PDB file of C-alpha atoms in Angstrom:
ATOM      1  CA  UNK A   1       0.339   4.141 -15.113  1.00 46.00           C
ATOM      2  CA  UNK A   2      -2.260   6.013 -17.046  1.00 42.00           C
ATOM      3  CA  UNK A   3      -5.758   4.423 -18.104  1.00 43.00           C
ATOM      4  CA  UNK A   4      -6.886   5.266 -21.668  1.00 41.00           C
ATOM      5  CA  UNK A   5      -8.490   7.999 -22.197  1.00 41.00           C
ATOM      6  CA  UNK A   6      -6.558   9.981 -19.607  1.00 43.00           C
ATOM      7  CA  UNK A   7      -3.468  12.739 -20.274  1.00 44.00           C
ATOM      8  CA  UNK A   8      -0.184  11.039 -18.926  1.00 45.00           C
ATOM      9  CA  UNK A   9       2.075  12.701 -16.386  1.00 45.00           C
ATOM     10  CA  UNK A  10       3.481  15.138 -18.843  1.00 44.00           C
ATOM     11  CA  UNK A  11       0.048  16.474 -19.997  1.00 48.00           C
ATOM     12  CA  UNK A  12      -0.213  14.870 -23.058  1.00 43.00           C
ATOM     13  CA  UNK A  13      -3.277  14.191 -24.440  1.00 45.00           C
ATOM     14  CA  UNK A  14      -3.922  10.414 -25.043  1.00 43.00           C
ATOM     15  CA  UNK A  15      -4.007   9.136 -28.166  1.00 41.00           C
ATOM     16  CA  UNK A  16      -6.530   8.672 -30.436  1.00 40.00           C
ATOM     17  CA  UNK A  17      -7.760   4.680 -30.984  1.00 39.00           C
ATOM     18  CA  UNK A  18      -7.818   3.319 -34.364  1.00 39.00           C
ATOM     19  CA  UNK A  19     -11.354   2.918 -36.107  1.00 36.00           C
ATOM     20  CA  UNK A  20     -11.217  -0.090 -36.863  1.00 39.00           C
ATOM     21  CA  UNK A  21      -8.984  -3.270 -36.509  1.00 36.00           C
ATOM     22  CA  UNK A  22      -7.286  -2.837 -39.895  1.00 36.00           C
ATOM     23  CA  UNK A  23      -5.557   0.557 -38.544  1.00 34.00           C
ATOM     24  CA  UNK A  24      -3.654  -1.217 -35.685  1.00 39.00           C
ATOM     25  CA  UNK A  25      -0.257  -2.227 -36.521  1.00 42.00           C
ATOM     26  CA  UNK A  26       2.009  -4.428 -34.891  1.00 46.00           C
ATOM     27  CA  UNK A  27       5.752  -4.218 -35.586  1.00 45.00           C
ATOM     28  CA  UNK A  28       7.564  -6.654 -37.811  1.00 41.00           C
ATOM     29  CA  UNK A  29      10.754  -7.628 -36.493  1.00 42.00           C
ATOM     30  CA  UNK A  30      13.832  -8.188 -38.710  1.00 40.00           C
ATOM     31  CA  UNK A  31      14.762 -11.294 -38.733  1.00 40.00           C
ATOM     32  CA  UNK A  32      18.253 -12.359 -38.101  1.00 42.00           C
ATOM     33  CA  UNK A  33      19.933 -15.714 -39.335  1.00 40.00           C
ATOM     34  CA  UNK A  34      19.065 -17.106 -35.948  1.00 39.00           C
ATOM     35  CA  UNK A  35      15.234 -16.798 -36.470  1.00 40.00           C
ATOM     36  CA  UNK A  36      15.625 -13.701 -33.977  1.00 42.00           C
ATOM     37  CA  UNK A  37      15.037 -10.205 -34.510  1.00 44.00           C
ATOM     38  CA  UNK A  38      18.064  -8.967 -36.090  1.00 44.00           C
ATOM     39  CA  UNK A  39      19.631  -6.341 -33.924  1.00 42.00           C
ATOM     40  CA  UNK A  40      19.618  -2.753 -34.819  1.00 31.00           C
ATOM     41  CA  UNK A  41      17.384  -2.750 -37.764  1.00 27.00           C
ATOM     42  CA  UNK A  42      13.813  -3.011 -35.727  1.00 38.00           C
ATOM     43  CA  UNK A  43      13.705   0.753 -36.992  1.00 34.00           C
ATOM     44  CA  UNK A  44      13.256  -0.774 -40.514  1.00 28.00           C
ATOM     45  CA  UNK A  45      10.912  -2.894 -40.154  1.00 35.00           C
ATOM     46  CA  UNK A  46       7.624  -2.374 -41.510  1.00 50.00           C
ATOM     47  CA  UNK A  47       4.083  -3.031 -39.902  1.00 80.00           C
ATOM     48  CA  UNK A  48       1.876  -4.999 -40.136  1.00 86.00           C
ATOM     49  CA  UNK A  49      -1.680  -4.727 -39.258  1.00 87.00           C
ATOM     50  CA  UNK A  50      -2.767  -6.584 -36.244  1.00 85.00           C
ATOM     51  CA  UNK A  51      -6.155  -8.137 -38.761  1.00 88.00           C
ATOM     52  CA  UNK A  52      -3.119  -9.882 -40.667  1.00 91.00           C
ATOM     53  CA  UNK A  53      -1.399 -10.891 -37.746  1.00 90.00           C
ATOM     54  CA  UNK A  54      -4.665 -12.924 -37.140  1.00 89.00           C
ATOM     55  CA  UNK A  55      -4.568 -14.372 -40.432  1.00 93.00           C
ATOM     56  CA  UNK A  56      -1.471 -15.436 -40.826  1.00 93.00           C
ATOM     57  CA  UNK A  57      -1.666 -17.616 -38.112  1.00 91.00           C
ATOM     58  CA  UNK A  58      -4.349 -19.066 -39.386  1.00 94.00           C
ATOM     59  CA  UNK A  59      -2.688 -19.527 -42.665  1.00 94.00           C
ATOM     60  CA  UNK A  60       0.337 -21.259 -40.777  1.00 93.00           C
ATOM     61  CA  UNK A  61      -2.611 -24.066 -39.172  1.00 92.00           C
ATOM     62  CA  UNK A  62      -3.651 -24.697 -42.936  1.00 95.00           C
ATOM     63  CA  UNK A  63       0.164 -24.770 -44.448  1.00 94.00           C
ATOM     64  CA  UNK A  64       1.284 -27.141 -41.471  1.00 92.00           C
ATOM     65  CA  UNK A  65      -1.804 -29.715 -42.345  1.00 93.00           C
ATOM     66  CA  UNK A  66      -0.533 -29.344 -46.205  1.00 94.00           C
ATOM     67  CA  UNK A  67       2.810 -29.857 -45.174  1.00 93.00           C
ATOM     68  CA  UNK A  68       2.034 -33.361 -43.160  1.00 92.00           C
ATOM     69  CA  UNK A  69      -0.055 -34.318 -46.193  1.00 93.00           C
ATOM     70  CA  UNK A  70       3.576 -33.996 -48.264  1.00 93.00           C
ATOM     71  CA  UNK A  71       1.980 -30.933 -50.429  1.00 93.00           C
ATOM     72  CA  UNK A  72       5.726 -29.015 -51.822  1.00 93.00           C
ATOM     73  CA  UNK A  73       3.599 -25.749 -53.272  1.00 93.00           C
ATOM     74  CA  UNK A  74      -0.109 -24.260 -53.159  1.00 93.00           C
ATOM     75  CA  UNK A  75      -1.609 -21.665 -54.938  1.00 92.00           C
ATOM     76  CA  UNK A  76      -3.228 -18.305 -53.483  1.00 91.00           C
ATOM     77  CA  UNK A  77      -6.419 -19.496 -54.681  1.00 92.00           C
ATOM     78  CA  UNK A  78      -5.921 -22.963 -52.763  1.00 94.00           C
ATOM     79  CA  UNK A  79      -4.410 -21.500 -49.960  1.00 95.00           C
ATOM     80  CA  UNK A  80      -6.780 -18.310 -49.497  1.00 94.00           C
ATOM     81  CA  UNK A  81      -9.914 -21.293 -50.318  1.00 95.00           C
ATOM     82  CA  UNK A  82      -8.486 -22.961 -47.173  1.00 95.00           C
ATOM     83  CA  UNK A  83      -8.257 -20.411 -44.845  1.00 94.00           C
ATOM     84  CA  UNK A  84     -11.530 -19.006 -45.707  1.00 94.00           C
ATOM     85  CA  UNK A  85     -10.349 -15.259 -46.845  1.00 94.00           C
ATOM     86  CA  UNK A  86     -10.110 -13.941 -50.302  1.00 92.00           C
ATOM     87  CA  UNK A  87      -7.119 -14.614 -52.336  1.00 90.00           C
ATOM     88  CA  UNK A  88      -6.405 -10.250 -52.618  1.00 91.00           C
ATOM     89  CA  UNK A  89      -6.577 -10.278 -48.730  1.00 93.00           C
ATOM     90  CA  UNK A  90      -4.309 -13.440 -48.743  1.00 93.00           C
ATOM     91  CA  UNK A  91      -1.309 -12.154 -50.987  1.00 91.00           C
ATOM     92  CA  UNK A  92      -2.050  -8.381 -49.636  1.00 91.00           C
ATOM     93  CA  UNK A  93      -1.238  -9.801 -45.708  1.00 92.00           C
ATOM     94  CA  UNK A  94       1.825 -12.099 -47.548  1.00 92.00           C
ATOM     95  CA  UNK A  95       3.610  -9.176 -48.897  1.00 90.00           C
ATOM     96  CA  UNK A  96       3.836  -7.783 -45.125  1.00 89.00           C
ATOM     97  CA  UNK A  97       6.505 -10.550 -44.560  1.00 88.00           C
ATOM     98  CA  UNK A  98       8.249 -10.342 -47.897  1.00 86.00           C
ATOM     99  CA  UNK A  99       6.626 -13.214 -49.516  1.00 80.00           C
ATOM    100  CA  UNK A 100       5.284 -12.851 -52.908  1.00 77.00           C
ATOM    101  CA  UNK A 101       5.316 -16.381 -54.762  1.00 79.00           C
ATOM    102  CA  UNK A 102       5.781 -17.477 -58.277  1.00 81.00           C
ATOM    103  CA  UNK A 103       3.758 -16.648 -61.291  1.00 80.00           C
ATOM    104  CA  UNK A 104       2.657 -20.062 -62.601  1.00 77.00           C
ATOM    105  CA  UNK A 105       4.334 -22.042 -58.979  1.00 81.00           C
ATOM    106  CA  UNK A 106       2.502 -20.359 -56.247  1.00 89.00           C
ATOM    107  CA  UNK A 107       3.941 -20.643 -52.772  1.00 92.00           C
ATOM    108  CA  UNK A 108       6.188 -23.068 -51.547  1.00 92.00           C
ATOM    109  CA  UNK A 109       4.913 -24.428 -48.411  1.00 94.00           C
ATOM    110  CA  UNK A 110       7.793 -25.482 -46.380  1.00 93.00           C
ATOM    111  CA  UNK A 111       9.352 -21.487 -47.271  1.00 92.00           C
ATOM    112  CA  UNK A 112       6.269 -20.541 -46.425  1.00 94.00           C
ATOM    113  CA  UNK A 113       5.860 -21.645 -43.053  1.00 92.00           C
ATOM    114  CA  UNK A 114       9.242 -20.593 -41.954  1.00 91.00           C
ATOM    115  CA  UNK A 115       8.533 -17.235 -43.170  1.00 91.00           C
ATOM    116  CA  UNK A 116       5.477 -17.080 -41.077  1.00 92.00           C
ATOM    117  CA  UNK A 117       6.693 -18.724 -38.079  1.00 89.00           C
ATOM    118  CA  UNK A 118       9.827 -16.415 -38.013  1.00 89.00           C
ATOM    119  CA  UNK A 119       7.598 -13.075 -38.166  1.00 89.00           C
ATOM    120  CA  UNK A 120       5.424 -14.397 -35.177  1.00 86.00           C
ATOM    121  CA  UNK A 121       8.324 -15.739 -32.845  1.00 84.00           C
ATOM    122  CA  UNK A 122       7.985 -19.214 -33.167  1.00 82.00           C
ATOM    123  CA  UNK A 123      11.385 -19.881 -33.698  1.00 81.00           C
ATOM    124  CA  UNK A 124      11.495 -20.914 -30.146  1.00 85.00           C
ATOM    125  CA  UNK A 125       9.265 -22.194 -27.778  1.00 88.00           C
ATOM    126  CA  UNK A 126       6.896 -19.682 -25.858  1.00 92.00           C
ATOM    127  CA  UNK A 127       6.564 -21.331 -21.931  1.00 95.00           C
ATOM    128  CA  UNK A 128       3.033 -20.950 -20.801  1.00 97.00           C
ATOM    129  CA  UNK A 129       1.813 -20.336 -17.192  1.00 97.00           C
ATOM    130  CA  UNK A 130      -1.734 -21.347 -16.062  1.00 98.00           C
ATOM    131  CA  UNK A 131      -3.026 -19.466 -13.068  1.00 98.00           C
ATOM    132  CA  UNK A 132      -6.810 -20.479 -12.020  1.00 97.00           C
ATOM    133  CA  UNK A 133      -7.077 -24.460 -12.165  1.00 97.00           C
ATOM    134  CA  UNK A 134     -10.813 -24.817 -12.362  1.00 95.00           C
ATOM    135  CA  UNK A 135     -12.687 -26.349 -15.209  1.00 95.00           C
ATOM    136  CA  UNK A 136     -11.391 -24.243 -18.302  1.00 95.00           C
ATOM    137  CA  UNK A 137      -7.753 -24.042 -16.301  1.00 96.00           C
ATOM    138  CA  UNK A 138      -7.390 -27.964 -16.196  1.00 95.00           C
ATOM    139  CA  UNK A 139      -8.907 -28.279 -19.880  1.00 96.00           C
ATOM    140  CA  UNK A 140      -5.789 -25.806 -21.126  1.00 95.00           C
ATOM    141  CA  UNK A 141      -3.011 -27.822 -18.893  1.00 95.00           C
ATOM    142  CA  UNK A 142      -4.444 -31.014 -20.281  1.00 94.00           C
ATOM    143  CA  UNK A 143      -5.071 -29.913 -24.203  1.00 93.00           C
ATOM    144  CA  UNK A 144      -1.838 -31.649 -26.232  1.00 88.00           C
ATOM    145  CA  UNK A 145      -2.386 -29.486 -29.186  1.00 88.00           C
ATOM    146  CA  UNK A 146      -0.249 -26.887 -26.637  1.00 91.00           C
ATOM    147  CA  UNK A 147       3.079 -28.331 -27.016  1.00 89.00           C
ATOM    148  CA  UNK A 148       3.293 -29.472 -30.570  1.00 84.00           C
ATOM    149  CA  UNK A 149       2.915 -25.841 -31.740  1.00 85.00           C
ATOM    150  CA  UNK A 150       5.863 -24.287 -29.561  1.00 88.00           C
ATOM    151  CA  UNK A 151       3.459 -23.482 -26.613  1.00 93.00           C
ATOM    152  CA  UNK A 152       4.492 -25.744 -23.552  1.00 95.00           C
ATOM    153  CA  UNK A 153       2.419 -24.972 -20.145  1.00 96.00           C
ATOM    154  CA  UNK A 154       5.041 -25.303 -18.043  1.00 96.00           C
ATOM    155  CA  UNK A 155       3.568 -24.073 -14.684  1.00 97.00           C
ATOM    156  CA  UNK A 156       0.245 -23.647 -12.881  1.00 98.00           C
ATOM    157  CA  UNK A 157      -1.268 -21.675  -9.931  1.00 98.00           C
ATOM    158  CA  UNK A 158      -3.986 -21.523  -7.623  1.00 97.00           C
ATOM    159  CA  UNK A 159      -4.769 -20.496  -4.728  1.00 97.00           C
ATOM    160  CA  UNK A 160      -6.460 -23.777  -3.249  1.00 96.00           C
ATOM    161  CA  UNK A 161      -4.282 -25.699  -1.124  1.00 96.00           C
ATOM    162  CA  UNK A 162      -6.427 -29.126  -1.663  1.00 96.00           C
ATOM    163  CA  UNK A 163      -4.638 -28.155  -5.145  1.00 96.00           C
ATOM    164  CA  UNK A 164      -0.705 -27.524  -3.986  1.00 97.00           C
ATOM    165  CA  UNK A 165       1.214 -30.192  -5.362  1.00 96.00           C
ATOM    166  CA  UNK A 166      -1.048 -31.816  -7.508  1.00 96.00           C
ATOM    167  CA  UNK A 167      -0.600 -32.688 -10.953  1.00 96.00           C
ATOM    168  CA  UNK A 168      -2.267 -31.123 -13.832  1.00 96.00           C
ATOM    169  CA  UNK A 169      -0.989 -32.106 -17.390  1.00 93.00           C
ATOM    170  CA  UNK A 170       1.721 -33.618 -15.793  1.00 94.00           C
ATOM    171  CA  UNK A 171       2.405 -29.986 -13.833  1.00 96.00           C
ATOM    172  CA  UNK A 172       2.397 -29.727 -10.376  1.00 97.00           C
ATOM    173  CA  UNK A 173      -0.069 -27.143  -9.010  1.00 98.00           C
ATOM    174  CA  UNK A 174       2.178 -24.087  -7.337  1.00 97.00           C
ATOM    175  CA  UNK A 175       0.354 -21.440  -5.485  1.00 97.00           C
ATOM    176  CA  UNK A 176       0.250 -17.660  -6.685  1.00 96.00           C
ATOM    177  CA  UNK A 177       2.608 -16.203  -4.475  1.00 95.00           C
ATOM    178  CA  UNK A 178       4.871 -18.410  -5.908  1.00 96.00           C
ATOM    179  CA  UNK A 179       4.247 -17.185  -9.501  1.00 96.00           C
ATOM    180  CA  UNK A 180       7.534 -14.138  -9.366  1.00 94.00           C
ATOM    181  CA  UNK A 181      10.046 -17.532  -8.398  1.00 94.00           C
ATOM    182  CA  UNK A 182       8.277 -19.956 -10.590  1.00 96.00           C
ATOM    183  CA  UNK A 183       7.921 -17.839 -13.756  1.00 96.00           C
ATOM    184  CA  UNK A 184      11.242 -16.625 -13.471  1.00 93.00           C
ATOM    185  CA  UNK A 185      12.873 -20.262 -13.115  1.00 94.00           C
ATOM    186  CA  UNK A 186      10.946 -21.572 -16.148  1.00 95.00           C
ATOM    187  CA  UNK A 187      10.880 -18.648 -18.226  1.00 94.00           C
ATOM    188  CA  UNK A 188       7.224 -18.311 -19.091  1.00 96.00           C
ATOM    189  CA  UNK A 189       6.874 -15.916 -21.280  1.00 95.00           C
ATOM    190  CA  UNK A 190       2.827 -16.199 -21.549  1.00 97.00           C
ATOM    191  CA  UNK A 191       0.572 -15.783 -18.860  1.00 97.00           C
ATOM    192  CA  UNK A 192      -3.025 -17.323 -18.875  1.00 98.00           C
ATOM    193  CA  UNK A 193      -5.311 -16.087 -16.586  1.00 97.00           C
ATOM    194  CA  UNK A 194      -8.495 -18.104 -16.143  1.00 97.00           C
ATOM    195  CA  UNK A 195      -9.928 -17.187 -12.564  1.00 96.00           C
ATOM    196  CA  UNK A 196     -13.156 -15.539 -11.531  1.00 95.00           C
ATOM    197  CA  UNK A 197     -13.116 -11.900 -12.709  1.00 95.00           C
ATOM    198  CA  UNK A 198     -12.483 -10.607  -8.923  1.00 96.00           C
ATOM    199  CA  UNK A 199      -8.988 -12.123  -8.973  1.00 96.00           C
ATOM    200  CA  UNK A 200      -7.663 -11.995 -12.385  1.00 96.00           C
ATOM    201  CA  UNK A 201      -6.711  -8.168 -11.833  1.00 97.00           C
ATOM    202  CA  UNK A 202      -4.477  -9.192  -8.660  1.00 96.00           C
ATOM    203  CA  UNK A 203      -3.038 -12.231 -10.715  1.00 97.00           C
ATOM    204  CA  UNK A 204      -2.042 -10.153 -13.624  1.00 96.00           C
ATOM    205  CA  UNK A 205      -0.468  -7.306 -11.285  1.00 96.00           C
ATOM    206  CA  UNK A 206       1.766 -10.775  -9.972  1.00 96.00           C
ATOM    207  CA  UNK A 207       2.516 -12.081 -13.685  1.00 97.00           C
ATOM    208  CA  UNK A 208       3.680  -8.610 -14.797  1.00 96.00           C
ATOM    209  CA  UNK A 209       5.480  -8.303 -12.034  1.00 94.00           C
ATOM    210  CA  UNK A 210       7.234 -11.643 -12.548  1.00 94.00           C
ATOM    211  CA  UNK A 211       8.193 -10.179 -16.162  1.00 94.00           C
ATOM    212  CA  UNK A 212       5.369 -11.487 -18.353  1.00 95.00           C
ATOM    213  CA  UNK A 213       4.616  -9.746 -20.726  1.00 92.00           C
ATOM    214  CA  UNK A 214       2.383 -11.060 -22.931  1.00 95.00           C
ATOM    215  CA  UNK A 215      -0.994 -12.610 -21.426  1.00 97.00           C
ATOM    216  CA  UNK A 216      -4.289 -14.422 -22.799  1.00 97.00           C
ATOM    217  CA  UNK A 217      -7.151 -13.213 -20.276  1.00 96.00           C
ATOM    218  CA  UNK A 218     -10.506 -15.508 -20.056  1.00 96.00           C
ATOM    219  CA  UNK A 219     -11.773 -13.782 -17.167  1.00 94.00           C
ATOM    220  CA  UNK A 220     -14.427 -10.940 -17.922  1.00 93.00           C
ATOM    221  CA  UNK A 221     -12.850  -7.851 -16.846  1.00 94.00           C
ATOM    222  CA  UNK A 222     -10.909  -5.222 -18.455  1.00 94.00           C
ATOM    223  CA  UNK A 223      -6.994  -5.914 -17.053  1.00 96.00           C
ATOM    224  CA  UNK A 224      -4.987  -2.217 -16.329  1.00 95.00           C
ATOM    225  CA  UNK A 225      -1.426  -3.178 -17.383  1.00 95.00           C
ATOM    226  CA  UNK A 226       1.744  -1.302 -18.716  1.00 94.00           C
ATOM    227  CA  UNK A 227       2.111  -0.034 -22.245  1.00 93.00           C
ATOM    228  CA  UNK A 228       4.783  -2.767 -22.439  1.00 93.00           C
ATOM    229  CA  UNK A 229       2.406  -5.530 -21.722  1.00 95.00           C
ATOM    230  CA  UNK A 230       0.135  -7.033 -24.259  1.00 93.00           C
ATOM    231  CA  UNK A 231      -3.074  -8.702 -23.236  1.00 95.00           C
ATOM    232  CA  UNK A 232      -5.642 -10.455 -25.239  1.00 93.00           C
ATOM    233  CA  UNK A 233      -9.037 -11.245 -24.049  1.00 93.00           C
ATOM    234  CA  UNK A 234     -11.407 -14.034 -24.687  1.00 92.00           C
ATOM    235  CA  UNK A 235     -14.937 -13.801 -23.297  1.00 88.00           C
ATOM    236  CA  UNK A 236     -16.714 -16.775 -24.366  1.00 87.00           C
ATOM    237  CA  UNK A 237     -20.130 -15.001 -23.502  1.00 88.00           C
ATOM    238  CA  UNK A 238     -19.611 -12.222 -25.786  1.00 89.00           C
ATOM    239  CA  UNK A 239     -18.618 -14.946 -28.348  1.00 89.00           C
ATOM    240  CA  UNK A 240     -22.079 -16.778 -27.699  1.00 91.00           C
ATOM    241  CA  UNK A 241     -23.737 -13.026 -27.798  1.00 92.00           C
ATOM    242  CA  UNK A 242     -22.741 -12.389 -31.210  1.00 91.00           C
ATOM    243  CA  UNK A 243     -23.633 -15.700 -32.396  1.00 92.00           C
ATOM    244  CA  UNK A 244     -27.013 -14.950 -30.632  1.00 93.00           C
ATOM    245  CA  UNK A 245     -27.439 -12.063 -32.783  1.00 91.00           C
ATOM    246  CA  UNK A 246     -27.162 -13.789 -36.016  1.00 89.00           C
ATOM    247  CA  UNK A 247     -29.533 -16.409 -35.144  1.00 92.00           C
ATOM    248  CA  UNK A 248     -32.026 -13.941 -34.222  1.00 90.00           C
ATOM    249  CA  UNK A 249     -31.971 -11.875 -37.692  1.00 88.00           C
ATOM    250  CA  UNK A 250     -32.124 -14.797 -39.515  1.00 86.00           C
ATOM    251  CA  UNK A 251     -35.214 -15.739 -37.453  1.00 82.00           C
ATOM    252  CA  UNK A 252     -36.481 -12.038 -38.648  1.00 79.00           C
ATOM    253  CA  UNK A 253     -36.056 -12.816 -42.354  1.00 76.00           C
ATOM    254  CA  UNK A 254     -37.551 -16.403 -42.155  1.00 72.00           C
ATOM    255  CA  UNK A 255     -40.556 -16.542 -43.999  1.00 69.00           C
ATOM    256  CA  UNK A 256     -43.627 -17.016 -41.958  1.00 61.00           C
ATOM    257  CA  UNK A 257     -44.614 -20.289 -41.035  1.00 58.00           C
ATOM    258  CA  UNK A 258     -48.080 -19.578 -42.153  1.00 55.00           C
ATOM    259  CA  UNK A 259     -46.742 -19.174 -45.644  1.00 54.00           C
ATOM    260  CA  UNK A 260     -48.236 -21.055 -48.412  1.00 56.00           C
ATOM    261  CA  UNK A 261     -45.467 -22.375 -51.037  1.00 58.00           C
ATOM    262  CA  UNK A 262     -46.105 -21.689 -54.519  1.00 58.00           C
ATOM    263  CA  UNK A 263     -47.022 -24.654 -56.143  1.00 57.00           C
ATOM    264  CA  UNK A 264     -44.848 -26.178 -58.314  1.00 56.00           C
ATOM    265  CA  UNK A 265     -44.496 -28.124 -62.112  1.00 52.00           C
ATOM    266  CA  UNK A 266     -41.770 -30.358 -62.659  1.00 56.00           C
ATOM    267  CA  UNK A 267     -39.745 -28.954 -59.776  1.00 54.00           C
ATOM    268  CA  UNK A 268     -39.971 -25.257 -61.053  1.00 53.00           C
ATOM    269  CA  UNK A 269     -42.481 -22.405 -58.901  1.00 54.00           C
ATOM    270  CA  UNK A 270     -45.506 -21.822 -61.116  1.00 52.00           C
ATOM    271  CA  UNK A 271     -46.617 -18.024 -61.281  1.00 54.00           C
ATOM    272  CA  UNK A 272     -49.148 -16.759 -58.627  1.00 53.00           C
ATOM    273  CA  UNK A 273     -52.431 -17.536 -59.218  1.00 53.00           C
ATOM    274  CA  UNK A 274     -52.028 -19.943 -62.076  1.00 51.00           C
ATOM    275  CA  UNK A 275     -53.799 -23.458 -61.759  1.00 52.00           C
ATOM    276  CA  UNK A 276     -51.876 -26.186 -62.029  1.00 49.00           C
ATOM    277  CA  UNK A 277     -53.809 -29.948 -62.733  1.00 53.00           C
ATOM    278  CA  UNK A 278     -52.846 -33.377 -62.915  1.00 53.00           C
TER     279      UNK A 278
END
């Protein structure tokens, strides 16, 4: 398996890594009548950029709360207003799955949502596997919001045997040499991985090799997996980071606190150096 940045066993060089987000694509299945990729036309299908991806599962959250509030059509203003992206970006990421409204009607919502949910597999339910039950790993088996979007957590691991047995969410704890039998009897199909950082490269070597191939990684390491294998990672700390930065440059453009205001006449700044008496 070759890292990035490395020639592969046939001496090709690797390839070069988008500059930005925008230039990764993900494939768009066809869809078949079944809400499955249709077979034999995944060579047509067109790509869409992994940014959009992103949004249109946010867009999907918005549509499903305007859908319980009985709301039949929306707008790309309202919908783009919601979402908090421009309504160019909106209807540019829409047309990736085909969907380009009505002059004068907008979107239909209920459409809508099926369009969206077919394009990012939620046709069916996606069986979730927990592995690290400490704090954040008991928080994600007991969060209910889980289910009721097509993402069951169906098992969990650890490697504590005060653990073995117990339940989590209603899940009995399994331990991680069980994960091959266990993920395979269930079907997971996502793998979360929230142990310390020393472990989570051993615990994603078992989940791959128990056929997962898609897995959400909270510890703060950089997983080697097959090409076939998609990861995503979430390091809270980096999150915090960035946030960091942005409070400290708007610290630097405060003004000083030594700063005298300009007075002021009926509510409006009066010029520098201009008197102003009662």
């Amino acid at each position: 398996m070759a890292q990035r940045g490395q020639s592969d066993a046939a001496g090709r060089p690797p390839r070069a890594p988008a500059e930005n987000a925008a230039e990764i694509t993900t494939p768009m299945p066809a869809i078949g009548g079944n809400g499955m990729p249709a077979p034999g036309l995944r060579d047509r299908a067109r790509a869409i950029p992994e940014a959009a991806v992103a949004r249109l599962a946010v867009y999907l959250r918005v549509l499903s709360g305007m859908r319980e509030q009985a709301v039949a059509s929306v707008s790309s203003e309202e919908l783009s207003a919601a979402a908090g992206v421009n309504s160019a970006k909106l209807r540019k990421d829409l047309s990736y799955i085909g969907s380009y409204g009505t002059r004068g009607v907008g979107y239909e919502v209920e459409v809508l949502i099926d369009q969206i949910e077919r394009v990012l597999g939620l046709t069916r339910e996606q069986s979730v596997a927990v592995v690290g039950i400490g704090n954040l790993g008991h928080a994600l088996a007991n969060y209910g919001g889980f289910p009721g979007r097509g993402f069951p957590v169906t098992a969990l691991f650890d490697v504590d045997p005060d653990l073995m047995g117990v339940p989590v969410g209603g899940i009995p704890v399994d331990h991680i040499d069980d994960i091959p039998a266990v993920c395979a009897a269930r079907e997971v199909t996502i793998g979360v991985i929230a142990t310390p950082p020393a472990a989570a490269q051993a615990v994603c070597d078992r989940l791959v090799q128990a056929g997962v191939e898609c897995i959400l990684n909270f510890a703060p390491v950089v997983l080697q997996v097959p090409e076939t294998v998609e990861v995503r990672k979430v390091d809270l700390a980096v999150e915090l980071q960035i946030l960091s930065f942005h409070v400290a440059r708007r610290a630097d453009h405060a003004p000083a606190d030594d700063a005298t205001p300009a007075p002021r006449v009926d509510g409006v700044a009066a010029p520098r150096g201009v008197v102003v008496r009662r």
